[in-house]
PDB file of C-alpha atoms and ligand atoms in Angstrom:
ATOM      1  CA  UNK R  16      38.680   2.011  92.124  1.00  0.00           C
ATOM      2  CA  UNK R  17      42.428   1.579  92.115  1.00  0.00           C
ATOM      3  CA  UNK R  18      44.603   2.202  88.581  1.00  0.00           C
ATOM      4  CA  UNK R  19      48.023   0.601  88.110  1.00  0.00           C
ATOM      5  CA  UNK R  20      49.633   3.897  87.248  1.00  0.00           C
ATOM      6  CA  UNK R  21      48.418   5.771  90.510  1.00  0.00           C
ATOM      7  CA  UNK R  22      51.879   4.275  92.205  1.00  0.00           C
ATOM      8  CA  UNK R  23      53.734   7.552  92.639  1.00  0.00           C
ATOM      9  CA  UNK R  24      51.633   8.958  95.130  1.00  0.00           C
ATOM     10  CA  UNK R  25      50.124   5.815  97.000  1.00  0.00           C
ATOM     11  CA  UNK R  26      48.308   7.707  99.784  1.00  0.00           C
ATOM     12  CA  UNK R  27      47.028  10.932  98.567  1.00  0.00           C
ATOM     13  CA  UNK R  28      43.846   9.080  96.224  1.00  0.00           C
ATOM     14  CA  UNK R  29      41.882   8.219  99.370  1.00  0.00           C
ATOM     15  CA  UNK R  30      41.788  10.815 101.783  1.00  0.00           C
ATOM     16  CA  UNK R  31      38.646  12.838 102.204  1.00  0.00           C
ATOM     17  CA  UNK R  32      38.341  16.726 101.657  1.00  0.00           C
ATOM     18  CA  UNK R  33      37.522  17.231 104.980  1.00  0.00           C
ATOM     19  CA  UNK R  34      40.795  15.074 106.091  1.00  0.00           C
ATOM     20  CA  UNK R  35      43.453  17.575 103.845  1.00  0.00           C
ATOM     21  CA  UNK R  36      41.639  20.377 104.764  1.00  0.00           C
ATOM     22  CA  UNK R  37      42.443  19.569 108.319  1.00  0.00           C
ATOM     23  CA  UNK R  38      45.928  18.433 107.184  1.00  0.00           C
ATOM     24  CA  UNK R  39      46.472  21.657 105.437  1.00  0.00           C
ATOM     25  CA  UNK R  40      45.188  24.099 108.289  1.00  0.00           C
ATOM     26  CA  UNK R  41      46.997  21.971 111.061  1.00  0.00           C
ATOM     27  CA  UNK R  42      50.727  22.367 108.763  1.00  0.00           C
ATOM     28  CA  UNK R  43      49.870  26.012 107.921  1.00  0.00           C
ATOM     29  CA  UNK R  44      48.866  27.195 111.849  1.00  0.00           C
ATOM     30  CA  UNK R  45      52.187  25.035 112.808  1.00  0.00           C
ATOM     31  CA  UNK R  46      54.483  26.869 110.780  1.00  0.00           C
ATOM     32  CA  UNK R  47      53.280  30.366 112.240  1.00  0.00           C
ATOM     33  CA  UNK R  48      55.103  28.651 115.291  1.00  0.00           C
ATOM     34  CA  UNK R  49      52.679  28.394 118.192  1.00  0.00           C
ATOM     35  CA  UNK R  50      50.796  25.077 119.641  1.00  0.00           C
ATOM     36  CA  UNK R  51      47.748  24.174 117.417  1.00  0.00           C
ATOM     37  CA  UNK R  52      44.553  24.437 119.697  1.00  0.00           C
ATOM     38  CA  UNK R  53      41.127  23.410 118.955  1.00  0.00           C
ATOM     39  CA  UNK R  54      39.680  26.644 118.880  1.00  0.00           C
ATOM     40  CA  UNK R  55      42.884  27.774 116.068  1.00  0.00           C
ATOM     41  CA  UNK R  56      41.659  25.056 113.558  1.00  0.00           C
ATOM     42  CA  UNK R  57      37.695  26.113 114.490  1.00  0.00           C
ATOM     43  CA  UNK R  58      38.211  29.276 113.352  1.00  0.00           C
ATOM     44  CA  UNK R  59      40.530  29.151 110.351  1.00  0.00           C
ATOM     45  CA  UNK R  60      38.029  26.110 109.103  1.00  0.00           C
ATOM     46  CA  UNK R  61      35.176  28.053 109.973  1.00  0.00           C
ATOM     47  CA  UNK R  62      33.588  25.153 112.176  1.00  0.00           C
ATOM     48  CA  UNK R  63      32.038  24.161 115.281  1.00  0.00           C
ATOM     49  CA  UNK R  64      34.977  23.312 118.179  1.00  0.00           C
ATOM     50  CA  UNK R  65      32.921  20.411 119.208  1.00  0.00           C
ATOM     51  CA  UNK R  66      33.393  19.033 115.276  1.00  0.00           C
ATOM     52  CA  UNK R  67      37.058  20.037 115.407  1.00  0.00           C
ATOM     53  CA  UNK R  68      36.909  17.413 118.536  1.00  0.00           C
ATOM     54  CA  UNK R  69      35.566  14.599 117.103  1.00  0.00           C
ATOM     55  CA  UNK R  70      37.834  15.260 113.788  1.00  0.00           C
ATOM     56  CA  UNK R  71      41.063  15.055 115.585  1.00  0.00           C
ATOM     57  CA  UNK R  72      39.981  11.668 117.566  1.00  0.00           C
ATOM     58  CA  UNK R  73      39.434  10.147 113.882  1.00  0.00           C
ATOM     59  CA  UNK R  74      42.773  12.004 112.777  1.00  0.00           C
ATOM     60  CA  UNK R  75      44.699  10.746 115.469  1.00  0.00           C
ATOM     61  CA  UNK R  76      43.384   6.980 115.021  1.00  0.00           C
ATOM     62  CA  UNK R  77      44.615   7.767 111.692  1.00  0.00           C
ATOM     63  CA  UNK R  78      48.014   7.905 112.606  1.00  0.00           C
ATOM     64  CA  UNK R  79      47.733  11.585 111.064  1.00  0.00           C
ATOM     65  CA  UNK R  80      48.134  13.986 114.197  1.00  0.00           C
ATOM     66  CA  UNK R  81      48.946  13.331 117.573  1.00  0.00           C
ATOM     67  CA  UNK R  82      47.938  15.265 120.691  1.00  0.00           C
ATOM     68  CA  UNK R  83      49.752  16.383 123.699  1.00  0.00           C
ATOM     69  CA  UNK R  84      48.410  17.956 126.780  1.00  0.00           C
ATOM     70  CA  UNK R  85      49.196  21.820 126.882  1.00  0.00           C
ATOM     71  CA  UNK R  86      50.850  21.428 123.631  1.00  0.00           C
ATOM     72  CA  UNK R  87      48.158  21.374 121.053  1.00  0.00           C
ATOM     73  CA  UNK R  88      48.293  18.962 118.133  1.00  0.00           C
ATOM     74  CA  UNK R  89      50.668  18.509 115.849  1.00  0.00           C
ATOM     75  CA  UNK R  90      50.742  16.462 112.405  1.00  0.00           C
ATOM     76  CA  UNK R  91      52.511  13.200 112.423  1.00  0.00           C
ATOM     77  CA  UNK R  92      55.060  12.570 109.447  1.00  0.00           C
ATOM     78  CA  UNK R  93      52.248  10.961 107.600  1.00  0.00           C
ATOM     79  CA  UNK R  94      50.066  13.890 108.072  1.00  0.00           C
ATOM     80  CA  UNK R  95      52.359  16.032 107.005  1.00  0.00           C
ATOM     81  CA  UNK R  96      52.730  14.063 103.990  1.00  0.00           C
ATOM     82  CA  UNK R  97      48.856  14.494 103.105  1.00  0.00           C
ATOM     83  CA  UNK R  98      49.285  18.265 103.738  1.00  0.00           C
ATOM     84  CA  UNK R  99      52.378  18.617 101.417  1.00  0.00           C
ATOM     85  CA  UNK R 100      50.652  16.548  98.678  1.00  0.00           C
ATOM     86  CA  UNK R 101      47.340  18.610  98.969  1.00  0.00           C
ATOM     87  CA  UNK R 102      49.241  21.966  99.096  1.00  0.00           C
ATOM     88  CA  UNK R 103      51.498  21.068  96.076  1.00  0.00           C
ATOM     89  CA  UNK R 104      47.770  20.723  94.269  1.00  0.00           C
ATOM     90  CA  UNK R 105      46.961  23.723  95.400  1.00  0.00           C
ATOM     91  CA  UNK R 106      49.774  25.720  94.132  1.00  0.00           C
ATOM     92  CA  UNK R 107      50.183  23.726  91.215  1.00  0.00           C
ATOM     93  CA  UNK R 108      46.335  24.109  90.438  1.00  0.00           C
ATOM     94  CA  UNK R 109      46.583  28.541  91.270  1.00  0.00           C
ATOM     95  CA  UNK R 110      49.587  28.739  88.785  1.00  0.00           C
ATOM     96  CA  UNK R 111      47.522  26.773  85.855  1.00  0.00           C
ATOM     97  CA  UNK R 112      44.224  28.606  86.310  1.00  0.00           C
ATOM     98  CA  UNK R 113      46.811  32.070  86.463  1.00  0.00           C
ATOM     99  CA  UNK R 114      48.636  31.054  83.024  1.00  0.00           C
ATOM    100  CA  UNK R 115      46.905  28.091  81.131  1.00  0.00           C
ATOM    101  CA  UNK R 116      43.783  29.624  81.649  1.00  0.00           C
ATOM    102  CA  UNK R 117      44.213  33.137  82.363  1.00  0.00           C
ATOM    103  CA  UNK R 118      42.169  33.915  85.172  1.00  0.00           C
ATOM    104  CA  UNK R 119      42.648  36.344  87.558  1.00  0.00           C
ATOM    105  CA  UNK R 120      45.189  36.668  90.375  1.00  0.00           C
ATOM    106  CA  UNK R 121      42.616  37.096  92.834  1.00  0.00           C
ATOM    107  CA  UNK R 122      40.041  34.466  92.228  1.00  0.00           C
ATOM    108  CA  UNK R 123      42.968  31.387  91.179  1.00  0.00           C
ATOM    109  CA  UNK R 124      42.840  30.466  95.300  1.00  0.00           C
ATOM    110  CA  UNK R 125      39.312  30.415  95.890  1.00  0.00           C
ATOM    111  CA  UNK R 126      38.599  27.979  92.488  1.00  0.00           C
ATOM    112  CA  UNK R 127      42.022  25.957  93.554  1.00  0.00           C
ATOM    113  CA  UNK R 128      40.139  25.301  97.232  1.00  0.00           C
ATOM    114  CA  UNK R 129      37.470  23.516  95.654  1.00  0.00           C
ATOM    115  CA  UNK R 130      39.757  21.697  92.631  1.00  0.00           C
ATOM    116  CA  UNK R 131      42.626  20.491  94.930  1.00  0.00           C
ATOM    117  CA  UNK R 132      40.519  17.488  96.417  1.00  0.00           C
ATOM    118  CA  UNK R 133      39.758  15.896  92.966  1.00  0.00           C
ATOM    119  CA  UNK R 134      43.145  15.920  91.211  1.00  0.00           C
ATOM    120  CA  UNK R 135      44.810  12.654  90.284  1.00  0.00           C
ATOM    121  CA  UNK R 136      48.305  11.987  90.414  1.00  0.00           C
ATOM    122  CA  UNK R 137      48.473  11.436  86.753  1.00  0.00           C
ATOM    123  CA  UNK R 138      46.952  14.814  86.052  1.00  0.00           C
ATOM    124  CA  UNK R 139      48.453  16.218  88.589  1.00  0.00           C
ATOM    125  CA  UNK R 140      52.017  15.091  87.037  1.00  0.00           C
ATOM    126  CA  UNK R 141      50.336  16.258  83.743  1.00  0.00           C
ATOM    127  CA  UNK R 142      50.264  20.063  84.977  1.00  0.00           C
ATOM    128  CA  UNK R 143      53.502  20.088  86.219  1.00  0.00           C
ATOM    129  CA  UNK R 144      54.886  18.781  83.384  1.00  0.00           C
ATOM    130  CA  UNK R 145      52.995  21.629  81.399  1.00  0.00           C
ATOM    131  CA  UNK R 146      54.181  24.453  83.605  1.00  0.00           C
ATOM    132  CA  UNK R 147      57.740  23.215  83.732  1.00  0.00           C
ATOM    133  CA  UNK R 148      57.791  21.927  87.113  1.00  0.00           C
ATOM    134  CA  UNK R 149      57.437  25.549  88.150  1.00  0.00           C
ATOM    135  CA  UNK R 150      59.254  26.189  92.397  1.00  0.00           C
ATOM    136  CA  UNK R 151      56.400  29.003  92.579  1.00  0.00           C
ATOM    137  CA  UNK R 152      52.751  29.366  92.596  1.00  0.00           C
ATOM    138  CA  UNK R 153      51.540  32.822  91.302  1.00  0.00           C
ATOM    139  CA  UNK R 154      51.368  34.998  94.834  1.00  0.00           C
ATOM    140  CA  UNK R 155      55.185  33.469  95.346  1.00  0.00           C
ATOM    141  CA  UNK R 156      54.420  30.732  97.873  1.00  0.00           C
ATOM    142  CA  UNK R 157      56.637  27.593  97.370  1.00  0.00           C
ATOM    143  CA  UNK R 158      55.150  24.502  95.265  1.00  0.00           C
ATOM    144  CA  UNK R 159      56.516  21.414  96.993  1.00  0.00           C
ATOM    145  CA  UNK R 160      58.060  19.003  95.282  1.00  0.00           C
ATOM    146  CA  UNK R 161      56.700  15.377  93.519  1.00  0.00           C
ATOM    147  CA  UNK R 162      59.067  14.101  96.357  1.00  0.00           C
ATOM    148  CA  UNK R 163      56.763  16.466  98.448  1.00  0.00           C
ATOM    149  CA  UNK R 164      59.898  18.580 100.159  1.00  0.00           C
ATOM    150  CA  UNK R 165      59.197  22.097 100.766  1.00  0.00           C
ATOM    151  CA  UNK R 166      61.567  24.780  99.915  1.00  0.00           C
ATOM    152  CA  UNK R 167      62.049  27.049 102.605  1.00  0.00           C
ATOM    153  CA  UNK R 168      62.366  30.817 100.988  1.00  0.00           C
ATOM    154  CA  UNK R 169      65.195  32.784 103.066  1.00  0.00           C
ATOM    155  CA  UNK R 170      65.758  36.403 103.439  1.00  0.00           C
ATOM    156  CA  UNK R 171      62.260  37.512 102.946  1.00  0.00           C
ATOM    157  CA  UNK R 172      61.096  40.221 105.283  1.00  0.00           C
ATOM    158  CA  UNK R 173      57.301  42.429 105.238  1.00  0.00           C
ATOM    159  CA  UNK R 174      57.302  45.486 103.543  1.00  0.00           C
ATOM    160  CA  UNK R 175      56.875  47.249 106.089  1.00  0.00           C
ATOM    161  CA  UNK R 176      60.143  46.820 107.553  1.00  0.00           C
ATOM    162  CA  UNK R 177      62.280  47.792 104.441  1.00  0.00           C
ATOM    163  CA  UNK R 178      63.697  51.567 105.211  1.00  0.00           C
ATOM    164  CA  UNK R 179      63.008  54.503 103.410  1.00  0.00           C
ATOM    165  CA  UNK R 180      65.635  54.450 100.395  1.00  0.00           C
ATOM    166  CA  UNK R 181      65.826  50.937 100.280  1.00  0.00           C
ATOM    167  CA  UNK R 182      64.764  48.733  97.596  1.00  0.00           C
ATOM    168  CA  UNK R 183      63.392  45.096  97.331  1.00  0.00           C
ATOM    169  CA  UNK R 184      62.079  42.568  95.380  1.00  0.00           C
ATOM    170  CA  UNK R 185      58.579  41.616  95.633  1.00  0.00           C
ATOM    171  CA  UNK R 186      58.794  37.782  96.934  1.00  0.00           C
ATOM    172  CA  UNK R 187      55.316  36.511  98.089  1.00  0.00           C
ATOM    173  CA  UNK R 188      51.699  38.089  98.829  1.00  0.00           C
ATOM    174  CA  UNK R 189      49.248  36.855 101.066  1.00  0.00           C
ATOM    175  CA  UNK R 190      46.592  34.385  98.945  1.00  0.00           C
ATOM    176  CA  UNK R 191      44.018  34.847 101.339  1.00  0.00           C
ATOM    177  CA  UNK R 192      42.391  38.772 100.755  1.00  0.00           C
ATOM    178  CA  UNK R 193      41.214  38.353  97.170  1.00  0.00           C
ATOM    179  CA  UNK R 194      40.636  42.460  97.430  1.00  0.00           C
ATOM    180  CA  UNK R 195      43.851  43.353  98.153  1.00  0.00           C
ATOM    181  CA  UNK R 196      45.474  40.640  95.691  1.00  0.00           C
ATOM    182  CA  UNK R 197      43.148  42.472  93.115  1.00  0.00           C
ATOM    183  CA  UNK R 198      44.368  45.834  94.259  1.00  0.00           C
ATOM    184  CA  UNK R 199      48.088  44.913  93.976  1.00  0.00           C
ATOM    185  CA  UNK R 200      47.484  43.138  90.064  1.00  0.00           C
ATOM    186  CA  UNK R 201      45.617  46.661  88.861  1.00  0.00           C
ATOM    187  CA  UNK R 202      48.748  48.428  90.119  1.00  0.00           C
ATOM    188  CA  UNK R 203      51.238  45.974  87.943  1.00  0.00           C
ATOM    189  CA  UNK R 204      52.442  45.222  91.498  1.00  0.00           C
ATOM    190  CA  UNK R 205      53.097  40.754  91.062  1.00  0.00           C
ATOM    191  CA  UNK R 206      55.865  38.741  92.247  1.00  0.00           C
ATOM    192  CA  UNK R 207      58.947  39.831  91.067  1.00  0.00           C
ATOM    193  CA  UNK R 208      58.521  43.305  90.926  1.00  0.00           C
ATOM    194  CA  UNK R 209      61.279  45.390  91.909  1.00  0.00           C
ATOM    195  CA  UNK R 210      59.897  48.396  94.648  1.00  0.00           C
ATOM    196  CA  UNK R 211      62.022  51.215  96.327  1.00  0.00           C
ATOM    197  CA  UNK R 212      60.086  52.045  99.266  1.00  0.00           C
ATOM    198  CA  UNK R 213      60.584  56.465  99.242  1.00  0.00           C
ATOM    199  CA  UNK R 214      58.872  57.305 102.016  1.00  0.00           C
ATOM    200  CA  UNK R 215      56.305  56.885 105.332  1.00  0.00           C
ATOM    201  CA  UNK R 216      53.738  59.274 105.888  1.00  0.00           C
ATOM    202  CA  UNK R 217      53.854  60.372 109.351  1.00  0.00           C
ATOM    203  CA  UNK R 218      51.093  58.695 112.107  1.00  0.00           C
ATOM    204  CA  UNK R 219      50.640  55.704 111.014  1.00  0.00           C
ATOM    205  CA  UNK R 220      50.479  56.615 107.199  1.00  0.00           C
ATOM    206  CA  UNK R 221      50.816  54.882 104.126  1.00  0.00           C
ATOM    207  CA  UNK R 222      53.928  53.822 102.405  1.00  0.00           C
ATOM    208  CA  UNK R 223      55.074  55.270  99.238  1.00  0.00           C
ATOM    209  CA  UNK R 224      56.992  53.295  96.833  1.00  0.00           C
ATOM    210  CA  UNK R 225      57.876  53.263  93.051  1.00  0.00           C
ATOM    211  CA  UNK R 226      57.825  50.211  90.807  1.00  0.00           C
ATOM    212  CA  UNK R 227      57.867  50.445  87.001  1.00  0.00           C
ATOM    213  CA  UNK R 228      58.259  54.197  86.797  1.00  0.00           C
ATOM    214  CA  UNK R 229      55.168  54.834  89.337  1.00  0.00           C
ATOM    215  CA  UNK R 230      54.393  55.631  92.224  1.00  0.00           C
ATOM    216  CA  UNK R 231      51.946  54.173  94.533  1.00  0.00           C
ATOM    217  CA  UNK R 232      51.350  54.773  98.101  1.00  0.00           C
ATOM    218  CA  UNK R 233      50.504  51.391 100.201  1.00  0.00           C
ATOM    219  CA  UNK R 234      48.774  51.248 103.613  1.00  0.00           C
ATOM    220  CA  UNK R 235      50.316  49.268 106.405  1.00  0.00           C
ATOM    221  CA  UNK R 236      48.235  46.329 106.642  1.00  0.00           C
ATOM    222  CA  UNK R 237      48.585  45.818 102.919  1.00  0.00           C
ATOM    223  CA  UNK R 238      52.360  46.231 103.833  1.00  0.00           C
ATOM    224  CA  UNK R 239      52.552  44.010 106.422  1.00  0.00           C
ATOM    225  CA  UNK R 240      51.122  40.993 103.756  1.00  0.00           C
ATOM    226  CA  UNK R 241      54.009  41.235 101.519  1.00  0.00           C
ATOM    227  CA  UNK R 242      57.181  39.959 101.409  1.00  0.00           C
ATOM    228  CA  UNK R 243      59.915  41.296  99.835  1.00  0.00           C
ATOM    229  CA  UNK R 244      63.374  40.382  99.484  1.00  0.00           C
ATOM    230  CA  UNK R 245      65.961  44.173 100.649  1.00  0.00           C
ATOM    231  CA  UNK R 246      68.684  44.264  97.697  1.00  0.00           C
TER     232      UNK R 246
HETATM  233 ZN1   ZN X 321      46.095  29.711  97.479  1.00  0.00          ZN
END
């Protein structure tokens, strides 16, 4: 099926789910830095190495990754074009569930996994253009662009490196702990927020901040999955 106003993004109709889910893992394990092994992609995609295998000899006759000996794999320019497109969905798709529809922080991800594969481009251009063309998905992460470019967000550091005294703007959260995303929203703690970080327990204790008049004290994990922005 092929429609005449489907030009603006020319490859992102026919790629499989199983294709930009590899796409997506493959640009999101890359930007932690490291090589991209077999065994990475197995266990963020929660499948068999031996399927990861014959995955990346299909991606890589796709022109979509390429593999080097000791290096991992790594997405060509095309394949990071069908990550880009897929993640913009994905933001895109969190933010409308968050506002248009008003569900929760905490379950927008999971229901934009699932929607991100079966968005046009024209509706797809239709919920940007009801948003605003927003930069931001609702946990802070960067939408990319139509032109699929990916702001980078400087200056951001964890939490849990901010001093005692110091305070911060709440910058991004972590999309993938629906639990702590839910404890974080019943605290008035979103994106945003302004937090002066008052204190560490001693040994390995919890944080204690204020935001909004309140205090709240914050353990380090849940620390470590926040950026903030010291200022
Ligand atoms: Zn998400």
């Amino acid at each position: 099926m092929t429609d005449s106003t489907d030009t603006a993004l020319p490859d992102s109709a026919d790629h499989s789910t199983a294709v930009e889910n590899y796409a997506k893992a493959i640009f999101t394990l890359q930007a932690s830095g490291s090589a991209v092994r077999t065994t990475d992609l197995a266990e963020r995609l929660e499948v068999r190495p031996a399927s990861v295998s014959t995955m990346l000899t299909r991606l890589e006759a796709s022109g979509l990754v390429a593999r080097e000996p000791y290096h991992g794999v790594r997405l060509t320019d095309d394949g990071e074009r069908v990550a880009l497109a897929v993640i913009r969905r994905h933001r895109l798709l969190e933010l409308f569930l968050a506002e248009a529809l008003e569900l929760p922080w905490d379950v927008v991800h999971i229901e934009a996994e699932r929607l991100e594969h079966h968005v046009s481009p024209r509706v797809e251009a239709a919920i940007a253009a009801h948003l605003g063309n927003p930069t931001h998905d609702p946990h802070g992460d960067p939408i990319p662009t139509a032109a699929l470019e990916l702001a980078v967000d400087s200056g951001g550091v964890s939490l849990a490196e901010v001093p005692d005294g110091a305070s911060a703007e709440l910058l991004q959260v972590s999309d993938r702990d629906p639990a702590m995303l839910r404890y974080l929203a019943d605290r008035g703690i979103l994106p945003g927020a302004a937090l002066t970080v008052v204190a560490r327990e001693p040994f390995g204790g919890p944080i204690r901040i204020t935001t909004g008049g309140a205090e709240h004290q914050l353990g380090e994990p849940l620390a470590r999955a926040m950026t903030v922005r010291i200022g």
